Structure formats: C-alpha cells, structure tokens
C-alpha cells in the first residue's frame, strides 16, 4: 500500500460505526449515525397523504432530503438559500430516495409518505453512503411505529413494507490500490470513486462508479465490487443489531 | 397559578440547561446547547476577511444564521429552499447577530468575520434565546482560538474583543400569570411574549415584547422585566462555568 | 442637551404631522401621512375572502406590506425585485401587521381580508412608526366603508371590529439624552432606538428596544417609556380628529 | 361617435394634465404628474458612474424603472416580489428607457447614470405614456441640477445633453372611431391601441400599434397618427411651460 | 445605396426562405423555418384544456414561447436559467403570441390551448419575425390535425379557427436608405428598426418602430411601410404554398 | 425474448446512428446527432478564459449543458425557467461534463474553456448517452479548430488535449432479458437501467446502474457490461469515421 493510503485502518475494513436510535425525544424515528468522524442525523417523518401526482393509486411514497450544515466542514459551507439547491445535493438526495424505495413495497405502505431527512452535522467523507445506511434505520423505525398504531386502516405490516434492508459504502482506486470506505483524506486522493448500494440479501440496488479525469479497467472493477460487498455485509450486520434491540 | 402553567417547574425558574463545548471534533468552537428539550447546535466559523461593504475600515464583523432542521418539529418543518428565507427566520437571525455584536468590540477583532450558525436539532420553544445564549459561548470559544494563534498580526486580545457576555431568555403573560422561560406549551398559551437580552453585567441589549391580538400594561411590564433578569443571571452563571473550564 | 440633538424641536415633542384622508380618488381608504419630511402613502384594500390557511374559521385577517420607493432616499434605494425581500422590510411589515391586528376583533370582521399597504414616498426616519399610525387610519376608513354597505351578510359593526386605536412612535438614547421621535439625523446619532406601539387607551402592544453595539439601563428604559407615552397620546388625538371629520 | 366613447371629452383632446415639479423635498428632480385620474411620481436619480458593461467608453447611461403601487388599482395589484418582474412591467420600463435615451446625447452626459423611477400612485389608463412625458421632465430637472454643480469635471451642458424633448400619448380604435388619450374605460373598449412617442420637434421615436384579436388598415393608421401628433404638440407645450418656470 | 447596405440582395427583397413541415417525426405540427442563415424550429403543441384564468368561457388560448439556443450565436449565449427570463425574450414571446391570436377565433377553437414554441437554432437577425411567420405555419398544421380527429366534440373547423394568415418582416433605416428584411449585419447598422406584422389579407396586426438613440420622420415611415408590405406579400405566398401541399 | 422487447432490432444491436458535422454554418463545431428517433444538437463553444475559481492554474475547463426542447416530447415538456433546473437535468449535464473531462488533458488545453451544449430536439430514450457520444464529436471539432489557429500562444496540440475518445450507451434488464440501447419504449419497460461510458480504448469512465424499485445480481451485471462494450465499440467506430473525414 502506498503512502496515500498509509493509515492504521486496513484497506478492506470500514470505519468504526456508532448508531444512536431515538436521538431526538420528539421523534423516535431519529438516528444519529456516526461513521468515523462523519456524523449524520437521520429522521423519518410520516405524513398521512401522498404528493398530488400520486394520489388515488393506493400507493405510498418514500423520499429523502440531504443537507450539510454550515459548520459540518472547514471552511464553513454556505447555506443553500439561493433557491437553487446545488447539483451535488440534488444528486445525493435523489440517490438516497431511490435507494430506500428499492426495498419498499409502496403498495403495502398505503397512501402515506415518509420523508427521510439526512442532515450532516460533521463531514469527513462518505456522507451520502452514511445517509443511506442510517436513513434505512430511521425508515425502519418509522415503519415500526406506523405498525404499532392499532386504529390504522388499513394496518401497516412492516415485514410487507420493507422487503429487504439497504446499506451503502464507497470504494475507490488510489494509485495502484483499491480501498474500502473512503474518508475525506482518501476521497481526495482517489482517482476513481464508486458508491455501492446493496440489499441485505446481497443484490445490487445502485452502482455509481466515476472517474473524474481518470478511468478504470475490468480488473479494478472486480476488486471494487469485492470490497464493496465486504463493507455492505458488515453494515447490514450492524443495522440488524440495532433494529432487533429497538 | 392557573392550569395552563400548572407544571412541576415554578414560574420564576428556567429549564435545566446542558452545554457541551467542542461537540464537533472538526471545530472546537462548536456548542451543543440544550434547554429542556430544545437542542441547538451553535458553531462559530472565522474568516480572515470582512464583507465587501466593510473592507478597509479596520473593523471586524460578527453575524449569525439560524435554521430549524426539518426533523426538529412535529409535524416536519419544510426546508427553506425556495430562495425566500421566511420572515420569522430572518428576524431571528438578525436578532442573534445584533445581540452578539452589542458586546463585541469590532475594532479589537480586526478585519475578520465570525459567523455563528445556530441549527435547531429539536425545538420545544425558546430556540431564539437558546441560540443567543449558546451562540455567545461558541463566539467566545472562537475568539479564544484566534487569541491562541501566535503568528496573528495584529494579535487578538479576547478580553478586548468581548467587552461583556450576553444571554437571553423569554418571559410571558399567560392569563393572569407572568412566567419565565416559555417552552412550547407555555408559549402557545401566552398572550404576551417578551424576549429579554442582557449583558452579564446587567444592562439591556434588546427588549422585544409583543402581544399578538393582545396588550399589556405597566404592572405586567415590570414583572416581565423582573423575571427576565432572574433568568439572565442564572444563564450568565452557567456560561461562565463553561468558559472557565475550557 | 448636547450638539447631536441641538435643534429647534424640544426633546419631548413629536414632529409636525399632516394627514390627508382619501388621497386617492379610486380608494377612499387611502391616507397620505406626513411626519416632518417623512411621507407614507397608506392604502387599505378589502377582499371578501381570507388566506387558504384561515378558511372556515369564521375569522377575518389583517395584514400589511411595507415598501420604500427608490426615490424616497438619497442615494436612490434599489427596488426589491430579486425575489428576496430584505430582512429589514420583512421585519417592518410583520410589525405593522401585528400592531394592527392587536386592536382588531377578527371574528367581528368576518371572513374578509384587509391589506394595508404602506409605501414610503420620502424617508426621513420613523417610516415604520408612521406606517402604523397612518395605517391605522386607513384601516379604520376601510372598516367604515365596509360598515356602510347595506347588503353585507353578516353586516360589519365598526365599533366591534376596532376594539381600540393604535399609534406608534420612536424614542432613543443619544449620548446622555433621551429623545422623542427620531428623524434621520437623530436616528443616525442614536445609540439605542426603541419603537413604542400602544393603544389609544394606553396599553402596550409592542416594545422593541435595540442597542446596535450599545446597551441601556433601567433608568434610561423608564425615560424612554415616559417620552413614548407622551408621543402616543399626541398621535392618538390627531387620529381621532381625522376620523371624526371623515 | 358611438356610446363607448360618449363622454364629455372630445375624441381629439387629451385629459387635463397637472404637473408638480420638486414634489419631494429631498430630490428636486421629482415630479408628480397627473393626467386625469392617473398619477405617476417620477424621480430622477444621478449616479457618478455607469454600469460595468459601459465603463471606459466616455458615455453616460439613462435608464428607467416602472412600477404600479398595490393601491393604484382596484382590486389591489399584488407586488412584484417573486423575483420575476412581469412581462408587461418589463416591456414598459424598457420602452420608457429607450424613449428617453433617444433624445439624450450620452457622450455629452459623461460617465454618469440617471435612473428615472416612475411609480404609479393611481392608475386610470395611459400610465406608460404619462411615465414618459413626466419622466422627461424629471430627467430634464436632473440634468439642470448637474449643470449647476460648479466643480463638475467635465462640466455638463444641459443643451448638449438634451437634444430635444420627448412626450408620449396613446391613441386607439374603438368600433368605428379613432380616439386620442385612452383612459381605462376607453382602453378597455379599444380594438387597437397605439402608443405614439415623439420629440418636441415632431419626429417619431417609437410607434407601437397593437391589435389584440383585431387588426387595422391604412386609413385608420393615418388617423391614429394624426391624433397622436395633436396630443404630442399639446404635451410638449405643457412640458416647456414647466421647465421655463423652474 | 451606401456601403453599409452594399450587398448582393436588393434593398426591397427578402432573404431566401426554406420551410420544412413535419421536421420532427413525433410532432407533425413542427416546422424548420430558414430565412437566410436564421434557423428557427417552430412546434405547436395542443392541450385539451385552457389556463385556469380562462376556464369556463368556452374559448381557447394560443400562446408562444421563444428561446435562443446557446449555440445559435457567437459568442455563445448563456441559457435563461436564472429564473428571470430576460426582457428581450419576454417582449418577443408576448409579441409572437399576440400576433398569432390576432387571426385566431378563440371561440371556434373551443376550450383547448395551443403553445407555439420557437427555438432559434441559428441567429442571423430577424428571429422574431421568422418565429411569427414560421409559427403561423406550425399553428396551422396543429389546427388541421385537430380538425382531422373525428371524435372531437365539438369538432374543430379550421377555416373558422384561422380567420386569416399572419406573417412578419423587419424593415429599417440605415443612413439615408430604407431597407427590407434586416439580417444581423444590416440590423447592427440600422438607426431605426421596425417590425411589420400583417395578415395575409393586408391588414396591420402590429407595428413596432423603434429608434434607439435615433428618430424618424413621416417620409421614412411611409417608405418603411411600403417595403414591409412587399415582404409580407412574398411571405404570405410562401406560407400558402406550404399549407396547400401538406 | 418476451413481448416487451419484441421488435425488429436484436437485443445486442444499437439503433441506426446519423451524424451531421458542421450542422450550423456559424459554428463548425456543431453536430446534429441522431440515434433512431432521438435527435440532439451538440455545439461546442470556446472561450479564451476559465471560470474564476480556476484562474492562474494553467489549466483549461470543459463543461456541458443539457436541455430538452419543449417540442421534443409529447406531451410538451415545460421549459426550465423557474430558476430551478430540475434534478434530472442537473444530473445529466454533470455526467456529460465529467465524461468529456475524463479524456481531456486540461493542462494541454491551456487556460481556455469549452462548453458543450446538448439540446435535445426530439427525445426517444437515450438522450444522455447520445449527448455524450455526439458531444465528444463536437468537442473534438472545437479542439481541431483551436489547433488550426496559427497565432495561438501557446498553440494547441489536439492529440495532447484529447487523450482518448469517449462514447456512451444504455443497457437494461427487462423481465428476464438484458438489452442494449434502450429507446423510450424499452426504457419504460426496464426494471434496471445502466449507462455505460467508456473510452475508445476500452476503459470505464463511468458506470451508473440503477434499479428504481428493483435490484439486480452479479450475473445480470456481467451481461449488462458485455452488451455495453459491444455498443461502445460500434459507436467508437462511427465517431472515428466522422472525424477522419472532417
């Protein structure tokens, strides 16, 4: 391994993860998700209707919003108050929404909406994958809450709504190395960056491999996918542990 | 005391306060400020220049931004992404900025800017006063950091920059009662709502007393001010305890 | 009295006021309000519905908009056409609206809306207090007009809708002096600036005392309030004179 | 003449005009211009620079802004605060600017900008032509003021800057009739509406003839132009009278 | 003729025109209109409803949008993505819409909307007149398509909907010359620029004559109109030829 | 192959492609690119500077903008004029820009910017991949033009600037089948959709595989990649043929 990736953490190991469910007293479906120094507050909010364009189809909707707090980076990140959400933010929140919907049976949810807000308190790389992994836990908590309301008509069956779990991790190529779970330092050094989003049962939901001013070949692709699967398996285990204890 | 204010907390006592300095590893001038269930993350960020309209005057600038996270309320609060910051938010962040500047010697700061971001993680009333009280601590930590940089030219003298401390609390009239530190339940019941912002040395910085569809008289005003001073004294003590230990 | 306040007008006297009711032929509820050189055109427009969020409650709504014409100041003030109403404007029009609503019985108004537009033709300090004092007259004229429509169902009883009158005046601390009714020259010199908004019957609606980079103590507060009450009493007399003759 | 145009005013006569120069004490180049019930406040503001795209060419710039106050119409007109100036407003203010520039020698003005603000206090048809006719007077007053500043370098020669005067009037086709100076009632009835903008010396600056869902022929065009010239001659006389007395 | 207009084309002759109907396979009412080097893609889209403010009147609506592609000019034209359509674009698309509506019987159209999009692929002067002339063809094709739908209730009679045809051409004054159909080079040299919009039967729809920093007299006006009519007659012939063959 | 993919075209064959270089007379670096019924006009515009944030680094910049014309779809697509470019558009144009930059040596380009505009005239699926494939040709033509300017300092060496070529194609999973080059009908039926972007030399630039409400496994991934490479090879051949003949 060359100097750019020379750190205590092995190249095939994810950062330490801490998950605090019910972080906000006012919303049990709130999760403070920490992956190394990256901290994301994920909250899932339920509404008893769907957006106008979905009404009357007997289906629900799951969407996500992503935001970095100004103090999450150094130098301070300016707030998105211009009326134009920047392109990166738009892409990330669309990705989070698609990833969560991939494992939800929207018919089983009924005509209800769940918005998963992912607010980054501290950013050290991997905020979008942390948002998906933590966002799934918040979503799952919200579905459980819905299921616990006795008078709901029709009632919500959480095992029908959530067909699987979802987790996400980044992998990258740095010089000659392929590395799992890029923090900010690694991400800055990476030539190729890939986000791997998979179900708990091991199927792909989304693959986004990008070389900004660089390219990659078949051999590197295979190694990126191999490491990604290792990370996903680890995160899936951590998610399950949390949701059992809730 | 009537039923609206009938709770465990006496009418002249503030909510329990918890203050966690250096909450974010990436920014020592970050404070997690909790007043009862209200939680505000205050971070102060320093820039080595001033806004264009202030350049060349040998003075610094202190400003604030305020925001409520979508998950901070129930039902979920929509994000300000329309390009129009709502009127309430604008008023609050202008108030926070003015309150902090009232105790800062901008000449002693030199041509530097400090932005204090107040992001509300959980809202249970009193978010603007919590932002001022917690924001002062973040500001104070940022000034101390500046003072610790040996090569700064001119150097920053924190006792010159911060001429005093600042804290804020709300008081209100509920039916016949005058009450200190309104949480959401009390605030909703209040006919008159006043924010008292004072220095640690007991001088007024700002008084904002408002009766929405209601009015108040001289006797009530006197009692509002009396309780406000009690709260400010208590908060000033808590701020000092934190800043000594830092 | 020091040089900053050294002018013909005593420190406890308001500027000369001129009020022209029915200034616009097309709208009898239009008032050209002059306080010294400050000129505000206040027009009240009635709509026979309420905003969507108030429908079906059997209550009306009163709101205000404030604007300075580009030619009202020197140098010329740029128009608010960016889609972002500036913070100062937002604060002022919210204040005017709250102040007027404080003396209106919205139930007695029925499901109707009154918008009071305050457009500043010439600005020489005190535009927000002039807007409130003149805006009340426009509002009162609009309510009288509504009451004069025989076929209204339910009919409008102006004495029920307007429970009191409202007037506003500024007071300030300049060096050692406390001064009533700040024109632009005085306002620029003031360390502390307070807007006093009261009913004709002598109760407080709103108090906004602000020290930008300054503070004030209990003695100064008492004198600020004393002078404010003198000004309010004078303005209330002038309002009554107008509304009797209409 | 048919019933739609049956009023006291002959079809070839303009409405009574009242012009009050120096209406605002703070800006001598302010004109309250009344044409019948239409009232426009025109103010000209001088800046000692030009827009960035004109810098360094040794030429000045003249531009205009047009706005209708909310209370100028019944029902109330909503303010342009959405960030999108409506198409009609944009067209009108571009027209006013072009019309004024047509008689200005921008080189003789030097690198200075004059903005003519036309704010409609009361609208009864013909607000754009009133804005041009009144705006010329405000512009002329501003140029005179510039000429009166002794230390200006280079000095401003008002007879060089203003090569001619400019006035504007509307004409229209109503059924079989061709009519001069359309007030709101006539404008609503008109099939074809033409704005005639001419110099004091009788040359065309702009012709805008429009049939919304209607058309016109050569004979009607000739009569529209004949009446327009009558109106322009009358307005030019009134402008000269004002500017002589100033 | 002086050097500015010294080219192969006589001053009273329009540029060569090419018209390709049905350019887009997905929309038969699409026209690629070329006038010299100016290329405009005009497409007419039908909706089976009208804007909310027109509902229930038994009338249809015709509107237009105009846009220049970034690559249509050199240097590249920035896209209108700021949320503020620039003033020139607004004026042009309002002009196109008015011109088309002038020959449409909106009652005969029924409660349907037709939007004519005019996207300029290459700009060499005269894009607005090309948009009107080409837009009429697209509109006509859309009406014919509507008429061909057997089950429409009520059916659309194209000869009732389109009362006439419409074409547009520019004319200008360059030095001492009056010239027909200004391309970019001529337009840049023109002191006065007039758009003539007429029906196929020879009536005026709109006349817009403008002198930016210049003026014109009666003799020039007469010659501008004479040349304009020559151009309109030629374009009307070309339109008819196309629509017969469709 | 099931009915959804039952068409004349085999599942491993791309649509017929037509490429017209120099489509606009005013810009030789303009390409009309047709893939089946999808038509994209790609134009590359060169500026002799870089965005402010890149100045002084001795590097150039390549960026792209993507837009669908309103008439490109049925029903008509509304224009992006709200000031908010929609999320899909933002994602696509960022993707095009990244893909082109991956094969450009920005240092060899020098401090110059190239903007590639991709305007979709007709949309039948695959507009983003057509934009990349056609955009590369426009970019290449622009670089050749730059290289042909003798006085450029430093001169541009096109073989140094363009290190490789780039092409893009979509592949998808429809039921049990994996299919190459999805037109609108196939795209609507696809459970999984992947965009494959590769260099002419066979390396990956970007992989974006997405299952909206669906997932895919390793076997499907392998087949998606196999078909994608077939398509890329075919497109690379067509690009080379064009650029040789230019």
Tab-separated table of N, CA, C and O in Angstrom, chain E residues 60-105:
chain	number	residue	atom	x	y	z
E	60	UNK	N	-60.748	29.116	-26.393
E	60	UNK	CA	-59.437	28.504	-26.324
E	60	UNK	C	-58.358	29.546	-26.073
E	60	UNK	O	-58.655	30.720	-25.821
E	61	UNK	N	-57.102	29.113	-26.158
E	61	UNK	CA	-55.983	30.010	-25.913
E	61	UNK	C	-54.820	29.628	-26.823
E	61	UNK	O	-54.588	28.451	-27.092
E	62	UNK	N	-54.139	30.634	-27.320
E	62	UNK	CA	-52.944	30.419	-28.125
E	62	UNK	C	-51.830	31.249	-27.510
E	62	UNK	O	-52.026	32.449	-27.252
E	63	UNK	N	-50.706	30.625	-27.250
E	63	UNK	CA	-49.601	31.361	-26.667
E	63	UNK	C	-48.301	30.910	-27.326
E	63	UNK	O	-48.288	29.954	-28.092
E	64	UNK	N	-47.221	31.639	-27.054
E	64	UNK	CA	-45.951	31.296	-27.700
E	64	UNK	C	-44.818	31.421	-26.705
E	64	UNK	O	-44.881	32.202	-25.754
E	65	UNK	N	-43.785	30.617	-26.905
E	65	UNK	CA	-42.543	30.796	-26.168
E	65	UNK	C	-41.397	30.876	-27.174
E	65	UNK	O	-41.404	30.199	-28.196
E	66	UNK	N	-40.435	31.719	-26.841
E	66	UNK	CA	-39.314	31.997	-27.727
E	66	UNK	C	-38.043	31.749	-26.956
E	66	UNK	O	-37.959	32.085	-25.770
E	67	UNK	N	-37.070	31.181	-27.618
E	67	UNK	CA	-35.810	30.919	-26.941
E	67	UNK	C	-34.694	30.835	-27.970
E	67	UNK	O	-34.879	30.289	-29.047
E	68	UNK	N	-33.537	31.379	-27.623
E	68	UNK	CA	-32.366	31.200	-28.475
E	68	UNK	C	-31.486	30.132	-27.855
E	68	UNK	O	-31.118	30.237	-26.677
E	69	UNK	N	-31.112	29.115	-28.632
E	69	UNK	CA	-30.193	28.107	-28.115
E	69	UNK	C	-28.818	28.734	-27.897
E	69	UNK	O	-28.434	29.663	-28.610
E	70	UNK	N	-28.057	28.224	-26.913
E	70	UNK	CA	-26.745	28.815	-26.619
E	70	UNK	C	-25.836	28.839	-27.838
E	70	UNK	O	-25.095	29.788	-28.053
E	71	UNK	N	-25.895	27.801	-28.654
E	71	UNK	CA	-25.016	27.730	-29.811
E	71	UNK	C	-25.512	28.522	-31.012
E	71	UNK	O	-24.876	28.520	-32.062
E	72	UNK	N	-26.654	29.239	-30.853
E	72	UNK	CA	-27.218	29.949	-32.005
E	72	UNK	C	-26.465	31.229	-32.336
E	72	UNK	O	-26.647	31.798	-33.404
E	73	UNK	N	-25.652	31.685	-31.390
E	73	UNK	CA	-24.893	32.916	-31.619
E	73	UNK	C	-23.422	32.685	-31.324
E	73	UNK	O	-23.058	31.716	-30.661
E	74	UNK	N	-22.632	33.587	-31.791
E	74	UNK	CA	-21.206	33.559	-31.487
E	74	UNK	C	-20.835	34.975	-31.059
E	74	UNK	O	-21.007	35.908	-31.844
E	75	UNK	N	-20.377	35.208	-29.820
E	75	UNK	CA	-20.119	34.199	-28.799
E	75	UNK	C	-21.408	33.556	-28.286
E	75	UNK	O	-22.493	34.118	-28.457
E	76	UNK	N	-21.222	32.382	-27.667
E	76	UNK	CA	-22.310	31.596	-27.095
E	76	UNK	C	-23.208	32.449	-26.197
E	76	UNK	O	-22.731	33.240	-25.405
E	77	UNK	N	-24.510	32.233	-26.324
E	77	UNK	CA	-25.492	32.929	-25.485
E	77	UNK	C	-25.768	32.092	-24.238
E	77	UNK	O	-26.098	30.912	-24.342
E	78	UNK	N	-25.657	32.706	-23.065
E	78	UNK	CA	-25.942	31.972	-21.825
E	78	UNK	C	-27.414	31.582	-21.768
E	78	UNK	O	-28.273	32.324	-22.222
E	79	UNK	N	-27.705	30.434	-21.181
E	79	UNK	CA	-29.093	29.994	-21.028
E	79	UNK	C	-29.846	30.837	-20.005
E	79	UNK	O	-29.268	31.276	-19.023
E	80	UNK	N	-31.138	30.984	-20.225
E	80	UNK	CA	-32.035	31.642	-19.260
E	80	UNK	C	-32.384	30.675	-18.141
E	80	UNK	O	-33.448	30.046	-18.160
E	81	UNK	N	-31.484	30.505	-17.192
E	81	UNK	CA	-31.810	29.560	-16.121
E	81	UNK	C	-31.817	30.223	-14.769
E	81	UNK	O	-31.853	29.566	-13.735
E	82	UNK	N	-31.763	31.535	-14.776
E	82	UNK	CA	-31.697	32.254	-13.514
E	82	UNK	C	-33.076	32.434	-12.897
E	82	UNK	O	-33.204	32.943	-11.811
E	83	UNK	N	-34.112	32.012	-13.591
E	83	UNK	CA	-35.450	32.269	-13.085
E	83	UNK	C	-35.971	33.616	-13.549
E	83	UNK	O	-37.108	33.976	-13.297
E	84	UNK	N	-35.122	34.366	-14.225
E	84	UNK	CA	-35.566	35.646	-14.785
E	84	UNK	C	-35.384	35.602	-16.295
E	84	UNK	O	-34.264	35.688	-16.782
E	85	UNK	N	-36.470	35.421	-17.008
E	85	UNK	CA	-36.392	35.477	-18.459
E	85	UNK	C	-36.045	36.923	-18.804
E	85	UNK	O	-36.642	37.856	-18.276
E	86	UNK	N	-35.054	37.111	-19.662
E	86	UNK	CA	-34.618	38.489	-19.892
E	86	UNK	C	-35.693	39.273	-20.641
E	86	UNK	O	-36.575	38.717	-21.297
E	87	UNK	N	-35.610	40.578	-20.509
E	87	UNK	CA	-36.652	41.461	-21.022
E	87	UNK	C	-36.889	41.281	-22.514
E	87	UNK	O	-38.040	41.258	-22.967
E	88	UNK	N	-35.822	41.128	-23.288
E	88	UNK	CA	-35.956	40.969	-24.721
E	88	UNK	C	-36.765	39.703	-25.051
E	88	UNK	O	-37.679	39.733	-25.885
E	89	UNK	N	-36.445	38.594	-24.399
E	89	UNK	CA	-37.155	37.337	-24.646
E	89	UNK	C	-38.628	37.485	-24.289
E	89	UNK	O	-39.513	37.028	-25.033
E	90	UNK	N	-38.905	38.113	-23.160
E	90	UNK	CA	-40.284	38.310	-22.731
E	90	UNK	C	-41.065	39.101	-23.772
E	90	UNK	O	-42.175	38.722	-24.167
E	91	UNK	N	-40.491	40.208	-24.229
E	91	UNK	CA	-41.152	41.039	-25.232
E	91	UNK	C	-41.442	40.248	-26.499
E	91	UNK	O	-42.519	40.335	-27.076
E	92	UNK	N	-40.437	39.473	-26.933
E	92	UNK	CA	-40.584	38.762	-28.200
E	92	UNK	C	-41.672	37.706	-28.098
E	92	UNK	O	-42.534	37.582	-28.973
E	93	UNK	N	-41.695	36.945	-27.016
E	93	UNK	CA	-42.688	35.881	-26.978
E	93	UNK	C	-44.097	36.427	-26.753
E	93	UNK	O	-45.076	35.852	-27.249
E	94	UNK	N	-44.206	37.556	-26.094
E	94	UNK	CA	-45.516	38.197	-25.995
E	94	UNK	C	-45.977	38.682	-27.376
E	94	UNK	O	-47.160	38.543	-27.735
E	95	UNK	N	-45.039	39.229	-28.151
E	95	UNK	CA	-45.358	39.700	-29.496
E	95	UNK	C	-45.819	38.548	-30.395
E	95	UNK	O	-46.816	38.661	-31.128
E	96	UNK	N	-45.098	37.419	-30.337
E	96	UNK	CA	-45.478	36.268	-31.166
E	96	UNK	C	-46.883	35.806	-30.796
E	96	UNK	O	-47.743	35.575	-31.654
E	97	UNK	N	-47.134	35.685	-29.492
E	97	UNK	CA	-48.448	35.224	-29.041
E	97	UNK	C	-49.566	36.163	-29.498
E	97	UNK	O	-50.586	35.717	-30.049
E	98	UNK	N	-49.397	37.472	-29.309
E	98	UNK	CA	-50.424	38.439	-29.736
E	98	UNK	C	-50.672	38.360	-31.227
E	98	UNK	O	-51.807	38.425	-31.684
E	99	UNK	N	-49.570	38.221	-31.983
E	99	UNK	CA	-49.687	38.214	-33.440
E	99	UNK	C	-50.488	37.008	-33.915
E	99	UNK	O	-51.325	37.122	-34.825
E	100	UNK	N	-50.237	35.866	-33.318
E	100	UNK	CA	-50.967	34.659	-33.718
E	100	UNK	C	-52.431	34.753	-33.288
E	100	UNK	O	-53.344	34.405	-34.041
E	101	UNK	N	-52.667	35.243	-32.067
E	101	UNK	CA	-54.053	35.335	-31.582
E	101	UNK	C	-54.895	36.284	-32.431
E	101	UNK	O	-56.118	36.155	-32.493
E	102	UNK	N	-54.236	37.271	-33.063
E	102	UNK	CA	-54.990	38.274	-33.817
E	102	UNK	C	-55.763	37.650	-34.977
E	102	UNK	O	-56.750	38.221	-35.449
E	103	UNK	N	-55.333	36.482	-35.445
E	103	UNK	CA	-56.035	35.873	-36.591
E	103	UNK	C	-56.767	34.593	-36.173
E	103	UNK	O	-57.294	33.875	-37.034
E	104	UNK	N	-56.814	34.306	-34.878
E	104	UNK	CA	-57.495	33.096	-34.396
E	104	UNK	C	-58.845	33.478	-33.789
E	104	UNK	O	-58.939	34.452	-33.049
E	105	UNK	N	-59.861	32.708	-34.114
E	105	UNK	CA	-61.145	32.842	-33.418
E	105	UNK	C	-61.114	31.878	-32.246
E	105	UNK	O	-61.289	30.662	-32.416
